[in-house]
């Protein structure tokens, strides 16, 4: 395990009794006490995640916004300072290099929050494809990121800062002090519940994490690990790069049309061409009717034939059923369609469901 | 090292199953160490009553939120009882692995076979060795 990297919160995770596992080259907490408990804490109160393994790539200079506009599937020039958008870096075959969030810091400064497993890949991609007058900097190593998620988040955060947490709109961010440390706070998240993401300098992370845990105790705040992060995002039907998305999947196949502008970005033509020719598959959510748990890689059956594959699956603690996402022929991606999931030697009955599975 | 419950009156396997010997029949489940390693159990797949199982062969599956693991037969024989409660309450394996979390009862082909299993002291060493990693 010695070749794995650690976030600034490693010692704190150990002290809290976390079970640590390798993830994207880091040693990360998968759970502290119980994935199901931590999931429930986020849905009913609040959970605090260390997601410092994720990357931060900054673009600065007179050409930064144009470069980002070219690189990203979402509009950037129209993104005002203080606002965040979700978008994708795409390649020339219309596949996804990574899904990211882009923060407009100023007229000529912005940064991307990128997936941990893709930091080096994204950095090289951006450097290679950015336009002129753009300085690209990977600030991942000196940054930390905490995610405070759940209905009690705003109340908890308000106890450790003077920022306008209650009134802040979704996909907006502010900069200021949190528990005495310089921070950028956005009303964003990956759980489907209300919440905030808190960007910090690496050296401040442990202090802020502890301050939030203390401030949140009375509200039922619990530290939460990557296990709960996955079951939560699955209930919200949010894609995970490496499962729903990879460099062969088109954003349109993945149902992410609304984050794809009509043109003017790297990959736009290929995405449009593939869509015009008829994307052969569509991402759909499903719920198991029979007993069992669907998992990534399990086959999807229809009328006894193999028609697709699950890309993610887990028990949904909120619904009390097993849910999943997978690619099927577009004609079958209609809520109510009866399918089967191949689990070991059984075809477990399931049906296509509308998503998200759990709404705010 | 976390505290693991390892009752002295049971026998154990290297695959972290426990065996309670009751004459010519045994009851089987997974140990406290196993349930802590697995985390929240969400599904247990067990054989049908009447099936025969061979020592060392998988007889079922236990699923936690994140993982799927095989359950291995500690002895050979015929499955005479299956804990139907686990269908609706897989969490019994976490909450009471030696009691309500029991999985199957087997009528032994060879009544002497359980003597070859680990006693509590030797199983405790097996757990300690792996906990140190």
JSON list of N, CA, C and O in Angstrom, two decimals, chain A residues 19 30-31 34-37 227 230-231 291-293 295 298 315 344 346, chain B residues 36-40 42-45 61 63-68 86-87:
[
{"chain": "A", "resi": 19, "resn": "UNK", "atom": "N", "xyz": [-12.32, 2.55, 7.33]},
{"chain": "A", "resi": 19, "resn": "UNK", "atom": "CA", "xyz": [-11.73, 1.45, 6.56]},
{"chain": "A", "resi": 19, "resn": "UNK", "atom": "C", "xyz": [-11.21, 2.10, 5.29]},
{"chain": "A", "resi": 19, "resn": "UNK", "atom": "O", "xyz": [-11.96, 2.70, 4.53]},
{"chain": "A", "resi": 30, "resn": "UNK", "atom": "N", "xyz": [-13.55, 4.11, 2.60]},
{"chain": "A", "resi": 30, "resn": "UNK", "atom": "CA", "xyz": [-14.75, 3.61, 1.94]},
{"chain": "A", "resi": 30, "resn": "UNK", "atom": "C", "xyz": [-15.93, 3.72, 2.91]},
{"chain": "A", "resi": 30, "resn": "UNK", "atom": "O", "xyz": [-17.06, 3.93, 2.50]},
{"chain": "A", "resi": 31, "resn": "UNK", "atom": "N", "xyz": [-15.64, 3.59, 4.20]},
{"chain": "A", "resi": 31, "resn": "UNK", "atom": "CA", "xyz": [-16.67, 3.80, 5.21]},
{"chain": "A", "resi": 31, "resn": "UNK", "atom": "C", "xyz": [-15.98, 4.07, 6.52]},
{"chain": "A", "resi": 31, "resn": "UNK", "atom": "O", "xyz": [-14.82, 3.75, 6.71]},
{"chain": "A", "resi": 34, "resn": "UNK", "atom": "N", "xyz": [-20.52, 2.47, 8.73]},
{"chain": "A", "resi": 34, "resn": "UNK", "atom": "CA", "xyz": [-21.39, 1.62, 7.92]},
{"chain": "A", "resi": 34, "resn": "UNK", "atom": "C", "xyz": [-21.84, 2.43, 6.72]},
{"chain": "A", "resi": 34, "resn": "UNK", "atom": "O", "xyz": [-22.26, 3.58, 6.86]},
{"chain": "A", "resi": 35, "resn": "UNK", "atom": "N", "xyz": [-21.73, 1.83, 5.52]},
{"chain": "A", "resi": 35, "resn": "UNK", "atom": "CA", "xyz": [-22.15, 2.54, 4.32]},
{"chain": "A", "resi": 35, "resn": "UNK", "atom": "C", "xyz": [-23.63, 2.93, 4.43]},
{"chain": "A", "resi": 35, "resn": "UNK", "atom": "O", "xyz": [-24.02, 4.06, 4.09]},
{"chain": "A", "resi": 36, "resn": "UNK", "atom": "N", "xyz": [-24.45, 2.01, 4.91]},
{"chain": "A", "resi": 36, "resn": "UNK", "atom": "CA", "xyz": [-25.89, 2.29, 4.99]},
{"chain": "A", "resi": 36, "resn": "UNK", "atom": "C", "xyz": [-26.19, 3.42, 5.96]},
{"chain": "A", "resi": 36, "resn": "UNK", "atom": "O", "xyz": [-27.04, 4.27, 5.70]},
{"chain": "A", "resi": 37, "resn": "UNK", "atom": "N", "xyz": [-25.46, 3.45, 7.11]},
{"chain": "A", "resi": 37, "resn": "UNK", "atom": "CA", "xyz": [-25.67, 4.53, 8.08]},
{"chain": "A", "resi": 37, "resn": "UNK", "atom": "C", "xyz": [-25.25, 5.87, 7.51]},
{"chain": "A", "resi": 37, "resn": "UNK", "atom": "O", "xyz": [-25.90, 6.89, 7.72]},
{"chain": "A", "resi": 227, "resn": "UNK", "atom": "N", "xyz": [-18.03, 4.63, -0.15]},
{"chain": "A", "resi": 227, "resn": "UNK", "atom": "CA", "xyz": [-19.10, 3.64, -0.33]},
{"chain": "A", "resi": 227, "resn": "UNK", "atom": "C", "xyz": [-20.44, 4.33, -0.39]},
{"chain": "A", "resi": 227, "resn": "UNK", "atom": "O", "xyz": [-21.25, 4.10, -1.30]},
{"chain": "A", "resi": 230, "resn": "UNK", "atom": "N", "xyz": [-21.04, 6.49, -3.45]},
{"chain": "A", "resi": 230, "resn": "UNK", "atom": "CA", "xyz": [-21.49, 5.77, -4.65]},
{"chain": "A", "resi": 230, "resn": "UNK", "atom": "C", "xyz": [-22.97, 5.41, -4.58]},
{"chain": "A", "resi": 230, "resn": "UNK", "atom": "O", "xyz": [-23.69, 5.55, -5.58]},
{"chain": "A", "resi": 231, "resn": "UNK", "atom": "N", "xyz": [-23.46, 4.95, -3.44]},
{"chain": "A", "resi": 231, "resn": "UNK", "atom": "CA", "xyz": [-24.88, 4.59, -3.36]},
{"chain": "A", "resi": 231, "resn": "UNK", "atom": "C", "xyz": [-25.74, 5.86, -3.47]},
{"chain": "A", "resi": 231, "resn": "UNK", "atom": "O", "xyz": [-26.83, 5.82, -4.06]},
{"chain": "A", "resi": 291, "resn": "UNK", "atom": "N", "xyz": [-35.03, -10.67, -6.08]},
{"chain": "A", "resi": 291, "resn": "UNK", "atom": "CA", "xyz": [-34.01, -10.49, -5.06]},
{"chain": "A", "resi": 291, "resn": "UNK", "atom": "C", "xyz": [-32.63, -10.48, -5.71]},
{"chain": "A", "resi": 291, "resn": "UNK", "atom": "O", "xyz": [-32.39, -11.17, -6.68]},
{"chain": "A", "resi": 292, "resn": "UNK", "atom": "N", "xyz": [-31.74, -9.71, -5.15]},
{"chain": "A", "resi": 292, "resn": "UNK", "atom": "CA", "xyz": [-30.37, -9.70, -5.66]},
{"chain": "A", "resi": 292, "resn": "UNK", "atom": "C", "xyz": [-29.86, -8.29, -5.82]},
{"chain": "A", "resi": 292, "resn": "UNK", "atom": "O", "xyz": [-30.57, -7.32, -5.55]},
{"chain": "A", "resi": 293, "resn": "UNK", "atom": "N", "xyz": [-28.62, -8.20, -6.24]},
{"chain": "A", "resi": 293, "resn": "UNK", "atom": "CA", "xyz": [-27.98, -6.90, -6.44]},
{"chain": "A", "resi": 293, "resn": "UNK", "atom": "C", "xyz": [-27.36, -6.90, -7.83]},
{"chain": "A", "resi": 293, "resn": "UNK", "atom": "O", "xyz": [-26.57, -7.79, -8.16]},
{"chain": "A", "resi": 295, "resn": "UNK", "atom": "N", "xyz": [-24.80, -5.43, -10.59]},
{"chain": "A", "resi": 295, "resn": "UNK", "atom": "CA", "xyz": [-23.49, -4.78, -10.47]},
{"chain": "A", "resi": 295, "resn": "UNK", "atom": "C", "xyz": [-22.94, -4.49, -11.85]},
{"chain": "A", "resi": 295, "resn": "UNK", "atom": "O", "xyz": [-23.39, -5.05, -12.86]},
{"chain": "A", "resi": 298, "resn": "UNK", "atom": "N", "xyz": [-22.83, -6.82, -15.32]},
{"chain": "A", "resi": 298, "resn": "UNK", "atom": "CA", "xyz": [-23.88, -7.86, -15.44]},
{"chain": "A", "resi": 298, "resn": "UNK", "atom": "C", "xyz": [-24.69, -7.61, -16.70]},
{"chain": "A", "resi": 298, "resn": "UNK", "atom": "O", "xyz": [-24.99, -6.48, -17.06]},
{"chain": "A", "resi": 315, "resn": "UNK", "atom": "N", "xyz": [-27.60, -1.78, -3.88]},
{"chain": "A", "resi": 315, "resn": "UNK", "atom": "CA", "xyz": [-28.86, -1.63, -3.16]},
{"chain": "A", "resi": 315, "resn": "UNK", "atom": "C", "xyz": [-29.13, -0.14, -2.96]},
{"chain": "A", "resi": 315, "resn": "UNK", "atom": "O", "xyz": [-28.20, 0.62, -2.70]},
{"chain": "A", "resi": 344, "resn": "UNK", "atom": "N", "xyz": [-25.30, -14.15, -11.85]},
{"chain": "A", "resi": 344, "resn": "UNK", "atom": "CA", "xyz": [-24.78, -15.52, -11.77]},
{"chain": "A", "resi": 344, "resn": "UNK", "atom": "C", "xyz": [-25.63, -16.37, -12.74]},
{"chain": "A", "resi": 344, "resn": "UNK", "atom": "O", "xyz": [-25.67, -16.09, -13.92]},
{"chain": "A", "resi": 346, "resn": "UNK", "atom": "N", "xyz": [-28.95, -16.76, -12.83]},
{"chain": "A", "resi": 346, "resn": "UNK", "atom": "CA", "xyz": [-30.38, -16.42, -12.90]},
{"chain": "A", "resi": 346, "resn": "UNK", "atom": "C", "xyz": [-30.60, -15.18, -13.74]},
{"chain": "A", "resi": 346, "resn": "UNK", "atom": "O", "xyz": [-29.72, -14.34, -13.88]},
{"chain": "B", "resi": 36, "resn": "UNK", "atom": "N", "xyz": [-17.64, -8.10, 9.97]},
{"chain": "B", "resi": 36, "resn": "UNK", "atom": "CA", "xyz": [-17.03, -6.78, 10.06]},
{"chain": "B", "resi": 36, "resn": "UNK", "atom": "C", "xyz": [-16.26, -6.44, 8.79]},
{"chain": "B", "resi": 36, "resn": "UNK", "atom": "O", "xyz": [-16.28, -5.31, 8.31]},
{"chain": "B", "resi": 37, "resn": "UNK", "atom": "N", "xyz": [-15.55, -7.45, 8.24]},
{"chain": "B", "resi": 37, "resn": "UNK", "atom": "CA", "xyz": [-14.82, -7.23, 6.99]},
{"chain": "B", "resi": 37, "resn": "UNK", "atom": "C", "xyz": [-15.76, -6.90, 5.84]},
{"chain": "B", "resi": 37, "resn": "UNK", "atom": "O", "xyz": [-15.47, -6.06, 5.01]},
{"chain": "B", "resi": 38, "resn": "UNK", "atom": "N", "xyz": [-16.89, -7.61, 5.79]},
{"chain": "B", "resi": 38, "resn": "UNK", "atom": "CA", "xyz": [-17.81, -7.45, 4.66]},
{"chain": "B", "resi": 38, "resn": "UNK", "atom": "C", "xyz": [-18.56, -6.13, 4.72]},
{"chain": "B", "resi": 38, "resn": "UNK", "atom": "O", "xyz": [-18.90, -5.55, 3.71]},
{"chain": "B", "resi": 39, "resn": "UNK", "atom": "N", "xyz": [-18.88, -5.66, 5.95]},
{"chain": "B", "resi": 39, "resn": "UNK", "atom": "CA", "xyz": [-19.71, -4.47, 6.07]},
{"chain": "B", "resi": 39, "resn": "UNK", "atom": "C", "xyz": [-21.18, -4.84, 5.97]},
{"chain": "B", "resi": 39, "resn": "UNK", "atom": "O", "xyz": [-21.55, -5.99, 6.12]},
{"chain": "B", "resi": 40, "resn": "UNK", "atom": "N", "xyz": [-22.02, -3.85, 5.70]},
{"chain": "B", "resi": 40, "resn": "UNK", "atom": "CA", "xyz": [-23.47, -4.07, 5.68]},
{"chain": "B", "resi": 40, "resn": "UNK", "atom": "C", "xyz": [-23.84, -5.17, 4.69]},
{"chain": "B", "resi": 40, "resn": "UNK", "atom": "O", "xyz": [-23.61, -5.03, 3.49]},
{"chain": "B", "resi": 42, "resn": "UNK", "atom": "N", "xyz": [-26.39, -7.09, 2.41]},
{"chain": "B", "resi": 42, "resn": "UNK", "atom": "CA", "xyz": [-27.65, -6.73, 1.77]},
{"chain": "B", "resi": 42, "resn": "UNK", "atom": "C", "xyz": [-28.35, -7.92, 1.13]},
{"chain": "B", "resi": 42, "resn": "UNK", "atom": "O", "xyz": [-29.52, -7.83, 0.77]},
{"chain": "B", "resi": 43, "resn": "UNK", "atom": "N", "xyz": [-27.65, -9.04, 0.96]},
{"chain": "B", "resi": 43, "resn": "UNK", "atom": "CA", "xyz": [-28.27, -10.17, 0.29]},
{"chain": "B", "resi": 43, "resn": "UNK", "atom": "C", "xyz": [-27.50, -11.44, 0.61]},
{"chain": "B", "resi": 43, "resn": "UNK", "atom": "O", "xyz": [-26.27, -11.43, 0.61]},
{"chain": "B", "resi": 44, "resn": "UNK", "atom": "N", "xyz": [-28.22, -12.50, 0.91]},
{"chain": "B", "resi": 44, "resn": "UNK", "atom": "CA", "xyz": [-27.59, -13.80, 1.13]},
{"chain": "B", "resi": 44, "resn": "UNK", "atom": "C", "xyz": [-28.31, -14.82, 0.27]},
{"chain": "B", "resi": 44, "resn": "UNK", "atom": "O", "xyz": [-29.54, -14.92, 0.31]},
{"chain": "B", "resi": 45, "resn": "UNK", "atom": "N", "xyz": [-27.56, -15.56, -0.54]},
{"chain": "B", "resi": 45, "resn": "UNK", "atom": "CA", "xyz": [-28.14, -16.59, -1.42]},
{"chain": "B", "resi": 45, "resn": "UNK", "atom": "C", "xyz": [-27.78, -17.94, -0.82]},
{"chain": "B", "resi": 45, "resn": "UNK", "atom": "O", "xyz": [-26.60, -18.24, -0.64]},
{"chain": "B", "resi": 61, "resn": "UNK", "atom": "N", "xyz": [-23.88, -17.48, -1.59]},
{"chain": "B", "resi": 61, "resn": "UNK", "atom": "CA", "xyz": [-23.22, -16.20, -1.85]},
{"chain": "B", "resi": 61, "resn": "UNK", "atom": "C", "xyz": [-23.67, -15.21, -0.78]},
{"chain": "B", "resi": 61, "resn": "UNK", "atom": "O", "xyz": [-24.82, -15.23, -0.37]},
{"chain": "B", "resi": 63, "resn": "UNK", "atom": "N", "xyz": [-23.63, -11.06, -0.10]},
{"chain": "B", "resi": 63, "resn": "UNK", "atom": "CA", "xyz": [-23.33, -9.79, -0.74]},
{"chain": "B", "resi": 63, "resn": "UNK", "atom": "C", "xyz": [-23.42, -8.65, 0.26]},
{"chain": "B", "resi": 63, "resn": "UNK", "atom": "O", "xyz": [-24.39, -8.51, 1.01]},
{"chain": "B", "resi": 64, "resn": "UNK", "atom": "N", "xyz": [-22.39, -7.80, 0.25]},
{"chain": "B", "resi": 64, "resn": "UNK", "atom": "CA", "xyz": [-22.44, -6.57, 1.02]},
{"chain": "B", "resi": 64, "resn": "UNK", "atom": "C", "xyz": [-22.74, -5.46, 0.02]},
{"chain": "B", "resi": 64, "resn": "UNK", "atom": "O", "xyz": [-22.92, -5.71, -1.17]},
{"chain": "B", "resi": 65, "resn": "UNK", "atom": "N", "xyz": [-22.77, -4.22, 0.49]},
{"chain": "B", "resi": 65, "resn": "UNK", "atom": "CA", "xyz": [-23.07, -3.12, -0.42]},
{"chain": "B", "resi": 65, "resn": "UNK", "atom": "C", "xyz": [-22.10, -3.14, -1.60]},
{"chain": "B", "resi": 65, "resn": "UNK", "atom": "O", "xyz": [-22.49, -2.98, -2.74]},
{"chain": "B", "resi": 66, "resn": "UNK", "atom": "N", "xyz": [-20.85, -3.37, -1.30]},
{"chain": "B", "resi": 66, "resn": "UNK", "atom": "CA", "xyz": [-19.83, -3.23, -2.33]},
{"chain": "B", "resi": 66, "resn": "UNK", "atom": "C", "xyz": [-19.29, -4.53, -2.92]},
{"chain": "B", "resi": 66, "resn": "UNK", "atom": "O", "xyz": [-18.61, -4.49, -3.93]},
{"chain": "B", "resi": 67, "resn": "UNK", "atom": "N", "xyz": [-19.57, -5.65, -2.30]},
{"chain": "B", "resi": 67, "resn": "UNK", "atom": "CA", "xyz": [-18.87, -6.86, -2.76]},
{"chain": "B", "resi": 67, "resn": "UNK", "atom": "C", "xyz": [-19.73, -8.10, -2.71]},
{"chain": "B", "resi": 67, "resn": "UNK", "atom": "O", "xyz": [-20.69, -8.19, -1.96]},
{"chain": "B", "resi": 68, "resn": "UNK", "atom": "N", "xyz": [-19.31, -9.09, -3.52]},
{"chain": "B", "resi": 68, "resn": "UNK", "atom": "CA", "xyz": [-19.96, -10.39, -3.57]},
{"chain": "B", "resi": 68, "resn": "UNK", "atom": "C", "xyz": [-18.93, -11.42, -3.13]},
{"chain": "B", "resi": 68, "resn": "UNK", "atom": "O", "xyz": [-17.83, -11.44, -3.65]},
{"chain": "B", "resi": 86, "resn": "UNK", "atom": "N", "xyz": [-33.21, -14.61, 6.65]},
{"chain": "B", "resi": 86, "resn": "UNK", "atom": "CA", "xyz": [-32.17, -13.80, 6.02]},
{"chain": "B", "resi": 86, "resn": "UNK", "atom": "C", "xyz": [-32.62, -13.17, 4.71]},
{"chain": "B", "resi": 86, "resn": "UNK", "atom": "O", "xyz": [-32.02, -12.22, 4.23]},
{"chain": "B", "resi": 87, "resn": "UNK", "atom": "N", "xyz": [-33.70, -13.70, 4.16]},
{"chain": "B", "resi": 87, "resn": "UNK", "atom": "CA", "xyz": [-34.22, -13.15, 2.92]},
{"chain": "B", "resi": 87, "resn": "UNK", "atom": "C", "xyz": [-34.67, -11.70, 3.13]},
{"chain": "B", "resi": 87, "resn": "UNK", "atom": "O", "xyz": [-34.31, -10.81, 2.38]}
]
